[in-house]
Amino acid sequence: RYKIAETKAVAVLRKYNWFISLNMPIDFILKVVQIGKKNSRQDRAMNKLFIDYFSENNWQNLETMGKNWKRNPIFKKRFKIIYDCIEILKTANSKINVVNVILPALISQIDGFLTDYLVSKNISVRRYTEKKSQFKQHSTKPISPELNELANSVFLNILFQHSLEGHPLETPFNFNRHKIIHGENINYGRKVYLIRCFLIIDFLASLK
């Protein structure tokens, strides 16, 4: 029953450019499937499902998830920076959009982990197209092939989608490393982008 639910959930998640990571509960998949049964697009409901899960009880589920990341030796040196971001989320004034501050920091650490991970596999590349290809080829899959492919798609084809300054993205989704880090997109302060970053971090921290 779980395998059937997972297959259905993957199709729904792909539709909305979401994925689930290793440290999320099984019943979350069932909630995704329930949303997917509705006929019309459910962007707001799907976004709310993820936002509510991570942010409830002052980001308790995110904090619990984050405690697992230190176990990955490659990730250890970046743990303090990422955990500081979680602490800022928990303590920030509600009038301030902390995503504007936190998101670039998280993306830079994801970028660094990608390089560190490839170096740990004795792979040294400079171009992002090569990094993406080598990562997909050599990364150890911590989750089922279907969920792994979905995670890689959001990570490599959405966040690290090829981008040229002044040109629209081939896949029109503004969760894009280049356009955010280089200041082209200044309207990136959205919780849905923030949570996707944390999901990618959880995915990466689960790699061997």
PDB file of C-alpha atoms in Angstrom, residues 3-197:
ATOM      1  CA  LYS A   3       4.547   1.657  -2.524  1.00  0.00           C
ATOM      2  CA  ILE A   4       1.344   2.446  -4.420  1.00  0.00           C
ATOM      3  CA  ALA A   5       0.901   5.645  -2.398  1.00  0.00           C
ATOM      4  CA  GLU A   6       4.520   6.616  -3.042  1.00  0.00           C
ATOM      5  CA  THR A   7       4.113   6.176  -6.804  1.00  0.00           C
ATOM      6  CA  LYS A   8       1.000   8.369  -6.782  1.00  0.00           C
ATOM      7  CA  ALA A   9       2.678  10.948  -4.558  1.00  0.00           C
ATOM      8  CA  VAL A  10       5.712  11.226  -6.856  1.00  0.00           C
ATOM      9  CA  ALA A  11       3.437  12.162  -9.779  1.00  0.00           C
ATOM     10  CA  VAL A  12       1.669  14.799  -7.666  1.00  0.00           C
ATOM     11  CA  LEU A  13       4.884  16.220  -6.238  1.00  0.00           C
ATOM     12  CA  ARG A  14       6.461  16.480  -9.682  1.00  0.00           C
ATOM     13  CA  LYS A  15       3.460  18.480 -10.870  1.00  0.00           C
ATOM     14  CA  TYR A  16       4.123  21.126  -8.192  1.00  0.00           C
ATOM     15  CA  ASN A  17       7.973  21.000  -8.160  1.00  0.00           C
ATOM     16  CA  TRP A  18       8.125  19.547  -4.646  1.00  0.00           C
ATOM     17  CA  PHE A  19       9.779  16.443  -3.250  1.00  0.00           C
ATOM     18  CA  ILE A  20      10.045  14.714   0.100  1.00  0.00           C
ATOM     19  CA  SER A  21      13.285  13.779   1.810  1.00  0.00           C
ATOM     20  CA  LEU A  22      14.466  10.899   3.943  1.00  0.00           C
ATOM     21  CA  ASN A  23      13.605  12.399   7.328  1.00  0.00           C
ATOM     22  CA  MET A  24       9.963  13.148   6.581  1.00  0.00           C
ATOM     23  CA  PRO A  25       7.172  10.930   7.975  1.00  0.00           C
ATOM     24  CA  ILE A  26       5.387   8.323   5.866  1.00  0.00           C
ATOM     25  CA  ASP A  27       1.959   9.832   6.517  1.00  0.00           C
ATOM     26  CA  PHE A  28       3.077  12.991   4.693  1.00  0.00           C
ATOM     27  CA  ILE A  29       2.972  10.969   1.471  1.00  0.00           C
ATOM     28  CA  LEU A  30      -0.657  10.082   2.118  1.00  0.00           C
ATOM     29  CA  LYS A  31      -1.540  13.765   2.566  1.00  0.00           C
ATOM     30  CA  VAL A  32       0.121  14.556  -0.769  1.00  0.00           C
ATOM     31  CA  VAL A  33      -1.947  11.836  -2.458  1.00  0.00           C
ATOM     32  CA  GLN A  34      -5.149  13.268  -0.962  1.00  0.00           C
ATOM     33  CA  ILE A  35      -4.404  16.696  -2.427  1.00  0.00           C
ATOM     34  CA  GLY A  36      -3.585  15.090  -5.767  1.00  0.00           C
ATOM     35  CA  LYS A  37      -7.047  13.533  -6.006  1.00  0.00           C
ATOM     36  CA  LYS A  38      -8.650  16.931  -6.553  1.00  0.00           C
ATOM     37  CA  ASN A  39      -9.369  17.889 -10.161  1.00  0.00           C
ATOM     38  CA  SER A  40      -8.178  21.507 -10.280  1.00  0.00           C
ATOM     39  CA  ARG A  41      -4.645  22.679  -9.555  1.00  0.00           C
ATOM     40  CA  GLN A  42      -3.904  22.785  -5.844  1.00  0.00           C
ATOM     41  CA  ASP A  43      -0.780  24.959  -5.650  1.00  0.00           C
ATOM     42  CA  ARG A  44      -1.957  26.807  -2.554  1.00  0.00           C
ATOM     43  CA  ALA A  45      -2.965  23.609  -0.727  1.00  0.00           C
ATOM     44  CA  MET A  46       0.317  21.870  -1.589  1.00  0.00           C
ATOM     45  CA  ASN A  47       2.406  24.855  -0.525  1.00  0.00           C
ATOM     46  CA  LYS A  48       0.439  25.118   2.721  1.00  0.00           C
ATOM     47  CA  LEU A  49       1.003  21.420   3.450  1.00  0.00           C
ATOM     48  CA  PHE A  50       4.782  21.876   3.351  1.00  0.00           C
ATOM     49  CA  ILE A  51       4.817  25.249   5.104  1.00  0.00           C
ATOM     50  CA  ASP A  52       2.592  24.031   7.943  1.00  0.00           C
ATOM     51  CA  TYR A  53       4.612  20.847   8.438  1.00  0.00           C
ATOM     52  CA  PHE A  54       7.918  22.662   8.799  1.00  0.00           C
ATOM     53  CA  SER A  55       6.808  25.840  10.568  1.00  0.00           C
ATOM     54  CA  GLU A  56       4.354  24.475  13.154  1.00  0.00           C
ATOM     55  CA  ASN A  57       5.364  24.758  16.817  1.00  0.00           C
ATOM     56  CA  ASN A  58       7.977  27.358  15.938  1.00  0.00           C
ATOM     57  CA  TRP A  59       9.729  25.236  13.297  1.00  0.00           C
ATOM     58  CA  GLN A  60      10.046  22.192  15.542  1.00  0.00           C
ATOM     59  CA  ASN A  61      10.013  19.613  12.716  1.00  0.00           C
ATOM     60  CA  LEU A  62      12.718  21.537  10.879  1.00  0.00           C
ATOM     61  CA  GLU A  63      14.866  21.721  14.002  1.00  0.00           C
ATOM     62  CA  THR A  64      14.469  17.977  14.592  1.00  0.00           C
ATOM     63  CA  MET A  65      15.395  17.272  10.993  1.00  0.00           C
ATOM     64  CA  GLY A  66      18.414  19.560  11.233  1.00  0.00           C
ATOM     65  CA  LYS A  67      19.928  17.640  14.136  1.00  0.00           C
ATOM     66  CA  ASN A  68      20.552  14.712  11.777  1.00  0.00           C
ATOM     67  CA  TRP A  69      22.665  16.720   9.355  1.00  0.00           C
ATOM     68  CA  LYS A  70      25.758  16.861  11.536  1.00  0.00           C
ATOM     69  CA  ARG A  71      26.185  13.101  11.126  1.00  0.00           C
ATOM     70  CA  ASN A  72      27.412  13.548   7.575  1.00  0.00           C
ATOM     71  CA  PRO A  73      31.185  14.257   7.839  1.00  0.00           C
ATOM     72  CA  ILE A  74      31.182  16.270   4.607  1.00  0.00           C
ATOM     73  CA  PHE A  75      28.385  18.439   5.941  1.00  0.00           C
ATOM     74  CA  LYS A  76      29.838  18.938   9.402  1.00  0.00           C
ATOM     75  CA  LYS A  77      31.826  22.103   8.649  1.00  0.00           C
ATOM     76  CA  ARG A  78      28.694  23.808   7.261  1.00  0.00           C
ATOM     77  CA  PHE A  79      26.381  22.723  10.059  1.00  0.00           C
ATOM     78  CA  LYS A  80      26.823  25.837  12.234  1.00  0.00           C
ATOM     79  CA  ILE A  81      25.905  28.205   9.405  1.00  0.00           C
ATOM     80  CA  ILE A  82      22.792  26.246   8.494  1.00  0.00           C
ATOM     81  CA  TYR A  83      21.721  25.758  12.085  1.00  0.00           C
ATOM     82  CA  ASP A  84      22.117  29.505  12.701  1.00  0.00           C
ATOM     83  CA  CYS A  85      19.588  30.007   9.900  1.00  0.00           C
ATOM     84  CA  ILE A  86      17.116  27.773  11.740  1.00  0.00           C
ATOM     85  CA  GLU A  87      17.665  29.691  14.971  1.00  0.00           C
ATOM     86  CA  ILE A  88      17.021  32.991  13.171  1.00  0.00           C
ATOM     87  CA  LEU A  89      13.755  31.584  11.848  1.00  0.00           C
ATOM     88  CA  LYS A  90      12.704  30.631  15.378  1.00  0.00           C
ATOM     89  CA  THR A  91      13.549  33.967  17.000  1.00  0.00           C
ATOM     90  CA  ALA A  92      12.950  36.571  14.281  1.00  0.00           C
ATOM     91  CA  ASN A  93      10.446  39.386  14.573  1.00  0.00           C
ATOM     92  CA  SER A  94       7.324  38.466  12.581  1.00  0.00           C
ATOM     93  CA  LYS A  95       7.417  41.884  10.862  1.00  0.00           C
ATOM     94  CA  ILE A  96      10.702  41.005   9.168  1.00  0.00           C
ATOM     95  CA  ASN A  97      10.901  38.719   6.137  1.00  0.00           C
ATOM     96  CA  VAL A  98      13.869  36.654   7.289  1.00  0.00           C
ATOM     97  CA  VAL A  99      13.768  34.585   4.088  1.00  0.00           C
ATOM     98  CA  ASN A 100      15.392  37.549   2.306  1.00  0.00           C
ATOM     99  CA  VAL A 101      18.424  37.088   4.562  1.00  0.00           C
ATOM    100  CA  ILE A 102      18.491  33.323   5.032  1.00  0.00           C
ATOM    101  CA  LEU A 103      17.869  31.993   1.522  1.00  0.00           C
ATOM    102  CA  PRO A 104      21.101  33.249  -0.138  1.00  0.00           C
ATOM    103  CA  ALA A 105      23.124  31.817   2.767  1.00  0.00           C
ATOM    104  CA  LEU A 106      21.465  28.405   2.387  1.00  0.00           C
ATOM    105  CA  ILE A 107      21.967  28.355  -1.374  1.00  0.00           C
ATOM    106  CA  SER A 108      25.670  29.170  -0.981  1.00  0.00           C
ATOM    107  CA  GLN A 109      26.083  26.267   1.463  1.00  0.00           C
ATOM    108  CA  ILE A 110      24.243  23.901  -0.899  1.00  0.00           C
ATOM    109  CA  ASP A 111      26.603  25.061  -3.632  1.00  0.00           C
ATOM    110  CA  GLY A 112      29.591  24.374  -1.384  1.00  0.00           C
ATOM    111  CA  PHE A 113      28.332  20.946  -0.385  1.00  0.00           C
ATOM    112  CA  LEU A 114      27.945  19.953  -4.030  1.00  0.00           C
ATOM    113  CA  THR A 115      31.620  20.745  -4.618  1.00  0.00           C
ATOM    114  CA  ASP A 116      32.742  19.066  -1.383  1.00  0.00           C
ATOM    115  CA  TYR A 117      30.749  15.939  -2.181  1.00  0.00           C
ATOM    116  CA  LEU A 118      32.303  15.591  -5.625  1.00  0.00           C
ATOM    117  CA  VAL A 119      35.790  16.145  -4.187  1.00  0.00           C
ATOM    118  CA  SER A 120      35.078  13.368  -1.652  1.00  0.00           C
ATOM    119  CA  LYS A 121      34.438  11.101  -4.658  1.00  0.00           C
ATOM    120  CA  ASN A 122      37.733  12.226  -6.229  1.00  0.00           C
ATOM    121  CA  ILE A 123      35.904  14.204  -8.903  1.00  0.00           C
ATOM    122  CA  SER A 124      37.121  17.713  -9.699  1.00  0.00           C
ATOM    123  CA  VAL A 125      35.052  19.791 -12.139  1.00  0.00           C
ATOM    124  CA  ARG A 126      34.557  23.516 -12.680  1.00  0.00           C
ATOM    125  CA  ARG A 127      31.544  23.944 -14.935  1.00  0.00           C
ATOM    126  CA  TYR A 128      28.084  23.589 -13.397  1.00  0.00           C
ATOM    127  CA  THR A 129      26.849  21.382 -16.219  1.00  0.00           C
ATOM    128  CA  GLU A 130      29.669  18.944 -15.431  1.00  0.00           C
ATOM    129  CA  LYS A 131      29.046  19.152 -11.677  1.00  0.00           C
ATOM    130  CA  LYS A 132      25.375  18.356 -12.166  1.00  0.00           C
ATOM    131  CA  SER A 133      26.133  15.429 -14.444  1.00  0.00           C
ATOM    132  CA  GLN A 134      28.814  13.983 -12.157  1.00  0.00           C
ATOM    133  CA  PHE A 135      26.666  14.400  -9.057  1.00  0.00           C
ATOM    134  CA  LYS A 136      23.733  12.576 -10.597  1.00  0.00           C
ATOM    135  CA  GLN A 137      26.067   9.802 -11.732  1.00  0.00           C
ATOM    136  CA  HIS A 138      27.994   9.266  -8.501  1.00  0.00           C
ATOM    137  CA  SER A 139      25.691  10.265  -5.645  1.00  0.00           C
ATOM    138  CA  THR A 140      24.595   7.464  -3.340  1.00  0.00           C
ATOM    139  CA  LYS A 141      20.819   7.149  -3.387  1.00  0.00           C
ATOM    140  CA  PRO A 142      19.430   7.444   0.171  1.00  0.00           C
ATOM    141  CA  ILE A 143      15.796   7.008  -0.905  1.00  0.00           C
ATOM    142  CA  SER A 144      13.813   5.026  -3.477  1.00  0.00           C
ATOM    143  CA  PRO A 145      14.779   5.543  -7.155  1.00  0.00           C
ATOM    144  CA  GLU A 146      11.552   7.457  -7.872  1.00  0.00           C
ATOM    145  CA  LEU A 147      11.955   9.858  -4.941  1.00  0.00           C
ATOM    146  CA  ASN A 148      15.674  10.183  -5.646  1.00  0.00           C
ATOM    147  CA  GLU A 149      14.983  11.193  -9.245  1.00  0.00           C
ATOM    148  CA  LEU A 150      12.448  13.742  -8.056  1.00  0.00           C
ATOM    149  CA  ALA A 151      14.881  15.210  -5.503  1.00  0.00           C
ATOM    150  CA  ASN A 152      17.586  15.434  -8.161  1.00  0.00           C
ATOM    151  CA  SER A 153      15.161  17.157 -10.508  1.00  0.00           C
ATOM    152  CA  VAL A 154      14.309  19.932  -8.025  1.00  0.00           C
ATOM    153  CA  PHE A 155      17.957  20.260  -6.978  1.00  0.00           C
ATOM    154  CA  LEU A 156      19.681  20.145 -10.358  1.00  0.00           C
ATOM    155  CA  ASN A 157      17.004  21.168 -12.877  1.00  0.00           C
ATOM    156  CA  ILE A 158      15.197  23.823 -10.840  1.00  0.00           C
ATOM    157  CA  LEU A 159      17.597  25.349  -8.286  1.00  0.00           C
ATOM    158  CA  PHE A 160      20.681  24.811 -10.484  1.00  0.00           C
ATOM    159  CA  GLN A 161      18.866  25.304 -13.772  1.00  0.00           C
ATOM    160  CA  HIS A 162      21.067  26.916 -16.426  1.00  0.00           C
ATOM    161  CA  SER A 163      20.494  30.655 -16.439  1.00  0.00           C
ATOM    162  CA  LEU A 164      21.688  33.614 -18.486  1.00  0.00           C
ATOM    163  CA  GLU A 165      21.406  37.158 -17.180  1.00  0.00           C
ATOM    164  CA  GLY A 166      18.506  39.016 -18.726  1.00  0.00           C
ATOM    165  CA  HIS A 167      17.032  35.871 -20.270  1.00  0.00           C
ATOM    166  CA  PRO A 168      13.978  33.974 -18.995  1.00  0.00           C
ATOM    167  CA  LEU A 169      14.452  30.509 -17.544  1.00  0.00           C
ATOM    168  CA  GLU A 170      13.643  27.559 -19.781  1.00  0.00           C
ATOM    169  CA  THR A 171      11.614  26.117 -16.896  1.00  0.00           C
ATOM    170  CA  PRO A 172       9.780  29.188 -15.569  1.00  0.00           C
ATOM    171  CA  PHE A 173      10.307  28.726 -11.839  1.00  0.00           C
ATOM    172  CA  ASN A 174      12.159  31.475  -9.963  1.00  0.00           C
ATOM    173  CA  PHE A 175      13.781  29.200  -7.391  1.00  0.00           C
ATOM    174  CA  ASN A 176      17.078  29.575  -9.234  1.00  0.00           C
ATOM    175  CA  ARG A 177      20.557  29.805  -7.746  1.00  0.00           C
ATOM    176  CA  HIS A 178      22.076  32.077 -10.388  1.00  0.00           C
ATOM    177  CA  LYS A 179      19.277  34.643 -10.509  1.00  0.00           C
ATOM    178  CA  ILE A 180      19.078  34.874  -6.697  1.00  0.00           C
ATOM    179  CA  ILE A 181      22.781  34.896  -5.823  1.00  0.00           C
ATOM    180  CA  HIS A 182      23.644  37.352  -8.622  1.00  0.00           C
ATOM    181  CA  GLY A 183      20.871  39.736  -7.624  1.00  0.00           C
ATOM    182  CA  GLU A 184      18.740  39.406 -10.742  1.00  0.00           C
ATOM    183  CA  ASN A 185      15.755  38.058  -8.809  1.00  0.00           C
ATOM    184  CA  ILE A 186      14.994  40.241  -5.784  1.00  0.00           C
ATOM    185  CA  ASN A 187      11.549  38.765  -5.101  1.00  0.00           C
ATOM    186  CA  TYR A 188      12.877  35.482  -3.737  1.00  0.00           C
ATOM    187  CA  GLY A 189      11.774  35.955  -0.115  1.00  0.00           C
ATOM    188  CA  ARG A 190       9.157  33.190  -0.119  1.00  0.00           C
ATOM    189  CA  LYS A 191       8.733  30.407   2.432  1.00  0.00           C
ATOM    190  CA  VAL A 192       8.147  27.868  -0.337  1.00  0.00           C
ATOM    191  CA  TYR A 193      11.671  28.553  -1.640  1.00  0.00           C
ATOM    192  CA  LEU A 194      13.110  28.423   1.871  1.00  0.00           C
ATOM    193  CA  ILE A 195      11.550  25.038   2.557  1.00  0.00           C
ATOM    194  CA  ARG A 196      12.762  23.646  -0.752  1.00  0.00           C
ATOM    195  CA  CYS A 197      16.270  24.668   0.309  1.00  0.00           C
TER     196      CYS A 197
END
